[in-house]
Amino acid sequence: MPRTLVFVTGNPNKLRETRHILSSGLEGFELESRDLDIPELQGTTADVSREKCRRAAELVGGPCITEDTALCFEALGGLPGPYIKWFFKSIGHDGLNKMLDGFSTRAATALCTFAYSAGPGTEPLLFEGRTEGEIVAARGDGKFGWDPIFQPAGKDKTYAEMTPEEKDGLSHRYRALDKLCEYLKALPEND
């Protein structure tokens, strides 16, 4: 009988991509999604991820995962970082590009942090994935956040121009989920 793992997210794109990645890497678990009202916190990506998962576990009343994504511009000392959602909503792809005009580098790191809690009162564990790349003029399908402006290092396509299989093989989300899967596979059956 599969064990249920609750993914607390209101983002259908993150849910679809996470399900796609987990479908080939995690057997014996069933992913359930819940869109819960958890306040957006401020702080480092690790602090935000840990506290969000702690609160989610209390609301779910059991094991759960949460996910936080950051886009870190080298020229801006890591900003917008975990605040990329708000920057993107305010200024869009073009505005994010313009933020780097005049700087000598457009290097960026896509960062994904999955947090896992075994349930209320347990300390969440963090699983981080990074993909290095650069910020480019928007190309490709604009349906998933900042994917059209992030081009992984050594590639000639943005995330938005890649097939799901191409992106999943190198994305920050895939790398974080791979670590989470390895951890979950090692859990005893009764956890």
mmCIF file of C-alpha atoms in Angstrom:
data_model
loop_
_atom_site.group_PDB
_atom_site.id
_atom_site.type_symbol
_atom_site.label_atom_id
_atom_site.label_comp_id
_atom_site.label_asym_id
_atom_site.label_seq_id
_atom_site.Cartn_x
_atom_site.Cartn_y
_atom_site.Cartn_z
ATOM 1 C CA MET A 1 0.000 0.000 0.000
ATOM 2 C CA PRO A 2 1.503 3.356 -0.980
ATOM 3 C CA ARG A 3 2.365 5.871 1.701
ATOM 4 C CA THR A 4 0.844 9.319 1.242
ATOM 5 C CA LEU A 5 3.113 12.339 1.081
ATOM 6 C CA VAL A 6 1.409 15.741 1.166
ATOM 7 C CA PHE A 7 2.945 18.440 -1.036
ATOM 8 C CA VAL A 8 1.787 21.814 0.226
ATOM 9 C CA THR A 9 1.620 24.087 -2.814
ATOM 10 C CA GLY A 10 -0.865 26.277 -4.585
ATOM 11 C CA ASN A 11 1.207 26.412 -7.754
ATOM 12 C CA PRO A 12 -0.142 24.000 -10.388
ATOM 13 C CA ASN A 13 3.071 24.235 -12.447
ATOM 14 C CA LYS A 14 5.239 23.197 -9.480
ATOM 15 C CA LEU A 15 2.822 20.380 -8.709
ATOM 16 C CA ARG A 16 2.824 19.100 -12.309
ATOM 17 C CA GLU A 17 6.623 19.243 -12.567
ATOM 18 C CA THR A 18 7.120 17.623 -9.157
ATOM 19 C CA ARG A 19 4.724 14.800 -9.991
ATOM 20 C CA HIS A 20 6.484 14.264 -13.315
ATOM 21 C CA ILE A 21 9.912 14.061 -11.697
ATOM 22 C CA LEU A 22 8.759 11.860 -8.808
ATOM 23 C CA SER A 23 6.881 9.448 -11.071
ATOM 24 C CA SER A 24 10.152 7.904 -12.171
ATOM 25 C CA GLY A 25 12.140 8.263 -8.964
ATOM 26 C CA LEU A 26 9.899 7.424 -6.037
ATOM 27 C CA GLU A 27 7.914 4.216 -5.806
ATOM 28 C CA GLY A 28 5.713 3.349 -2.864
ATOM 29 C CA PHE A 29 4.578 6.928 -2.260
ATOM 30 C CA GLU A 30 1.447 8.700 -3.393
ATOM 31 C CA LEU A 31 1.728 12.482 -3.742
ATOM 32 C CA GLU A 32 -1.267 14.422 -2.502
ATOM 33 C CA SER A 33 -1.471 18.184 -2.956
ATOM 34 C CA ARG A 34 -2.934 20.719 -0.566
ATOM 35 C CA ASP A 35 -3.149 24.455 -1.133
ATOM 36 C CA LEU A 36 -2.886 25.890 2.384
ATOM 37 C CA ASP A 37 -2.725 29.507 3.433
ATOM 38 C CA ILE A 38 0.756 29.826 4.887
ATOM 39 C CA PRO A 39 2.134 33.355 5.240
ATOM 40 C CA GLU A 40 5.105 34.193 3.026
ATOM 41 C CA LEU A 41 8.047 34.615 5.359
ATOM 42 C CA GLN A 42 11.167 36.717 4.981
ATOM 43 C CA GLY A 43 14.755 35.616 5.521
ATOM 44 C CA THR A 44 17.281 33.328 3.925
ATOM 45 C CA THR A 45 16.015 30.596 1.635
ATOM 46 C CA ALA A 46 16.854 27.974 4.272
ATOM 47 C CA ASP A 47 15.029 29.875 7.046
ATOM 48 C CA VAL A 48 11.978 30.471 4.849
ATOM 49 C CA SER A 49 11.866 26.807 3.761
ATOM 50 C CA ARG A 50 12.278 25.405 7.262
ATOM 51 C CA GLU A 51 9.597 27.614 8.851
ATOM 52 C CA LYS A 52 7.132 27.148 5.980
ATOM 53 C CA CYS A 53 7.416 23.353 6.274
ATOM 54 C CA ARG A 54 7.097 23.500 10.062
ATOM 55 C CA ARG A 55 3.830 25.448 9.734
ATOM 56 C CA ALA A 56 2.576 23.183 6.939
ATOM 57 C CA ALA A 57 3.145 20.051 9.054
ATOM 58 C CA GLU A 58 1.062 21.579 11.836
ATOM 59 C CA LEU A 59 -1.789 22.335 9.429
ATOM 60 C CA VAL A 60 -1.588 18.950 7.679
ATOM 61 C CA GLY A 61 -1.194 17.073 10.952
ATOM 62 C CA GLY A 62 1.359 14.695 9.466
ATOM 63 C CA PRO A 63 4.248 14.274 7.034
ATOM 64 C CA CYS A 64 4.550 16.848 4.271
ATOM 65 C CA ILE A 65 6.887 18.568 1.863
ATOM 66 C CA THR A 66 7.094 22.189 0.798
ATOM 67 C CA GLU A 67 9.158 23.831 -1.909
ATOM 68 C CA ASP A 68 10.775 27.212 -2.263
ATOM 69 C CA THR A 69 12.472 28.507 -5.359
ATOM 70 C CA ALA A 70 14.995 31.310 -5.609
ATOM 71 C CA LEU A 71 16.655 32.991 -8.566
ATOM 72 C CA CYS A 72 19.940 34.530 -7.467
ATOM 73 C CA PHE A 73 21.679 37.137 -9.628
ATOM 74 C CA GLU A 74 25.456 37.174 -9.109
ATOM 75 C CA ALA A 75 25.667 40.907 -9.886
ATOM 76 C CA LEU A 76 23.147 41.689 -7.132
ATOM 77 C CA GLY A 77 24.759 39.584 -4.421
ATOM 78 C CA GLY A 78 22.120 36.849 -4.682
ATOM 79 C CA LEU A 79 19.007 39.007 -5.037
ATOM 80 C CA PRO A 80 16.173 38.666 -5.839
ATOM 81 C CA GLY A 81 16.749 35.211 -4.310
ATOM 82 C CA PRO A 82 13.710 33.889 -2.422
ATOM 83 C CA TYR A 83 11.781 37.056 -3.342
ATOM 84 C CA ILE A 84 11.782 36.249 -7.072
ATOM 85 C CA LYS A 85 8.029 35.588 -7.011
ATOM 86 C CA TRP A 86 7.354 39.182 -5.943
ATOM 87 C CA PHE A 87 9.940 40.709 -8.272
ATOM 88 C CA PHE A 88 8.514 38.739 -11.205
ATOM 89 C CA LYS A 89 4.918 39.727 -10.399
ATOM 90 C CA SER A 90 5.947 43.390 -10.196
ATOM 91 C CA ILE A 91 8.296 43.795 -13.171
ATOM 92 C CA GLY A 92 8.043 40.674 -15.329
ATOM 93 C CA HIS A 93 10.669 39.112 -17.587
ATOM 94 C CA ASP A 94 11.728 42.398 -19.173
ATOM 95 C CA GLY A 95 12.136 44.136 -15.833
ATOM 96 C CA LEU A 96 14.225 41.284 -14.422
ATOM 97 C CA ASN A 97 16.504 41.577 -17.448
ATOM 98 C CA LYS A 98 16.765 45.356 -17.088
ATOM 99 C CA MET A 99 17.874 44.955 -13.471
ATOM 100 C CA LEU A 100 21.145 43.551 -14.820
ATOM 101 C CA ASP A 101 21.749 46.216 -17.472
ATOM 102 C CA GLY A 102 25.067 47.937 -16.770
ATOM 103 C CA PHE A 103 26.520 45.018 -14.831
ATOM 104 C CA SER A 104 29.419 42.981 -16.204
ATOM 105 C CA THR A 105 27.703 39.649 -15.540
ATOM 106 C CA ARG A 106 24.290 38.153 -16.126
ATOM 107 C CA ALA A 107 25.214 34.974 -14.237
ATOM 108 C CA ALA A 108 22.483 33.509 -12.075
ATOM 109 C CA THR A 109 21.774 30.480 -9.940
ATOM 110 C CA ALA A 110 18.420 28.750 -9.923
ATOM 111 C CA LEU A 111 17.945 27.373 -6.427
ATOM 112 C CA CYS A 112 15.257 24.977 -5.224
ATOM 113 C CA THR A 113 14.790 23.879 -1.642
ATOM 114 C CA PHE A 114 12.410 21.089 -0.723
ATOM 115 C CA ALA A 115 11.697 20.766 2.975
ATOM 116 C CA TYR A 116 10.390 17.540 4.508
ATOM 117 C CA SER A 117 8.717 17.233 7.880
ATOM 118 C CA ALA A 118 7.835 13.881 9.424
ATOM 119 C CA GLY A 119 4.955 15.671 11.170
ATOM 120 C CA PRO A 120 4.145 18.342 13.738
ATOM 121 C CA GLY A 121 6.925 19.001 16.231
ATOM 122 C CA THR A 122 9.720 17.566 14.072
ATOM 123 C CA GLU A 123 12.530 19.625 12.626
ATOM 124 C CA PRO A 124 12.175 19.909 8.843
ATOM 125 C CA LEU A 125 15.008 18.547 6.724
ATOM 126 C CA LEU A 126 16.175 20.535 3.680
ATOM 127 C CA PHE A 127 17.106 19.185 0.244
ATOM 128 C CA GLU A 128 18.693 21.750 -2.058
ATOM 129 C CA GLY A 129 19.294 21.726 -5.788
ATOM 130 C CA ARG A 130 21.181 24.320 -7.839
ATOM 131 C CA THR A 131 21.580 24.999 -11.526
ATOM 132 C CA GLU A 132 24.039 27.624 -12.716
ATOM 133 C CA GLY A 133 23.172 29.718 -15.743
ATOM 134 C CA GLU A 134 22.513 33.213 -16.989
ATOM 135 C CA ILE A 135 19.674 35.645 -17.481
ATOM 136 C CA VAL A 136 18.736 36.152 -21.142
ATOM 137 C CA ALA A 137 15.984 37.869 -23.115
ATOM 138 C CA ALA A 138 12.742 35.911 -22.738
ATOM 139 C CA ARG A 139 12.406 32.947 -25.095
ATOM 140 C CA GLY A 140 9.927 30.088 -25.125
ATOM 141 C CA ASP A 141 6.621 29.393 -23.452
ATOM 142 C CA GLY A 142 5.897 31.979 -20.762
ATOM 143 C CA LYS A 143 3.546 29.803 -18.707
ATOM 144 C CA PHE A 144 5.911 28.980 -15.825
ATOM 145 C CA GLY A 145 7.358 31.977 -14.035
ATOM 146 C CA TRP A 146 10.872 32.997 -14.964
ATOM 147 C CA ASP A 147 11.666 29.893 -17.077
ATOM 148 C CA PRO A 148 11.857 31.983 -20.311
ATOM 149 C CA ILE A 149 14.777 34.104 -19.009
ATOM 150 C CA PHE A 150 16.933 31.409 -17.373
ATOM 151 C CA GLN A 151 19.398 29.601 -19.627
ATOM 152 C CA PRO A 152 21.415 26.860 -17.891
ATOM 153 C CA ALA A 153 25.192 27.032 -18.297
ATOM 154 C CA GLY A 154 26.420 25.218 -21.398
ATOM 155 C CA LYS A 155 22.945 25.050 -22.977
ATOM 156 C CA ASP A 156 21.514 27.022 -25.887
ATOM 157 C CA LYS A 157 17.919 26.862 -24.629
ATOM 158 C CA THR A 158 16.076 28.494 -21.762
ATOM 159 C CA TYR A 159 14.101 26.307 -19.378
ATOM 160 C CA ALA A 160 10.960 27.421 -21.248
ATOM 161 C CA GLU A 161 12.336 26.177 -24.585
ATOM 162 C CA MET A 162 13.207 22.734 -23.234
ATOM 163 C CA THR A 163 11.004 19.668 -23.253
ATOM 164 C CA PRO A 164 9.957 18.497 -19.777
ATOM 165 C CA GLU A 165 12.489 15.657 -20.068
ATOM 166 C CA GLU A 166 15.336 18.043 -20.986
ATOM 167 C CA LYS A 167 14.517 20.394 -18.125
ATOM 168 C CA ASP A 168 13.946 17.628 -15.592
ATOM 169 C CA GLY A 169 17.379 16.191 -16.280
ATOM 170 C CA LEU A 170 19.213 19.316 -15.136
ATOM 171 C CA SER A 171 16.852 21.623 -13.284
ATOM 172 C CA HIS A 172 17.294 22.903 -9.766
ATOM 173 C CA ARG A 173 13.957 21.260 -8.860
ATOM 174 C CA TYR A 174 15.085 17.876 -10.210
ATOM 175 C CA ARG A 175 18.348 18.059 -8.255
ATOM 176 C CA ALA A 176 16.550 18.872 -4.991
ATOM 177 C CA LEU A 177 13.902 16.185 -5.575
ATOM 178 C CA ASP A 178 16.571 13.598 -6.365
ATOM 179 C CA LYS A 179 18.060 14.155 -2.898
ATOM 180 C CA LEU A 180 14.620 14.078 -1.274
ATOM 181 C CA CYS A 181 13.766 10.810 -3.078
ATOM 182 C CA GLU A 182 16.935 9.140 -1.833
ATOM 183 C CA TYR A 183 16.072 10.146 1.721
ATOM 184 C CA LEU A 184 12.449 8.964 1.457
ATOM 185 C CA LYS A 185 13.454 5.624 -0.081
ATOM 186 C CA ALA A 186 15.619 4.958 2.966
ATOM 187 C CA LEU A 187 12.783 5.541 5.460
ATOM 188 C CA PRO A 188 11.416 2.451 7.184
ATOM 189 C CA GLU A 189 8.006 1.318 5.918
ATOM 190 C CA ASN A 190 6.225 2.345 9.130
ATOM 191 C CA ASP A 191 7.408 5.984 9.090
#
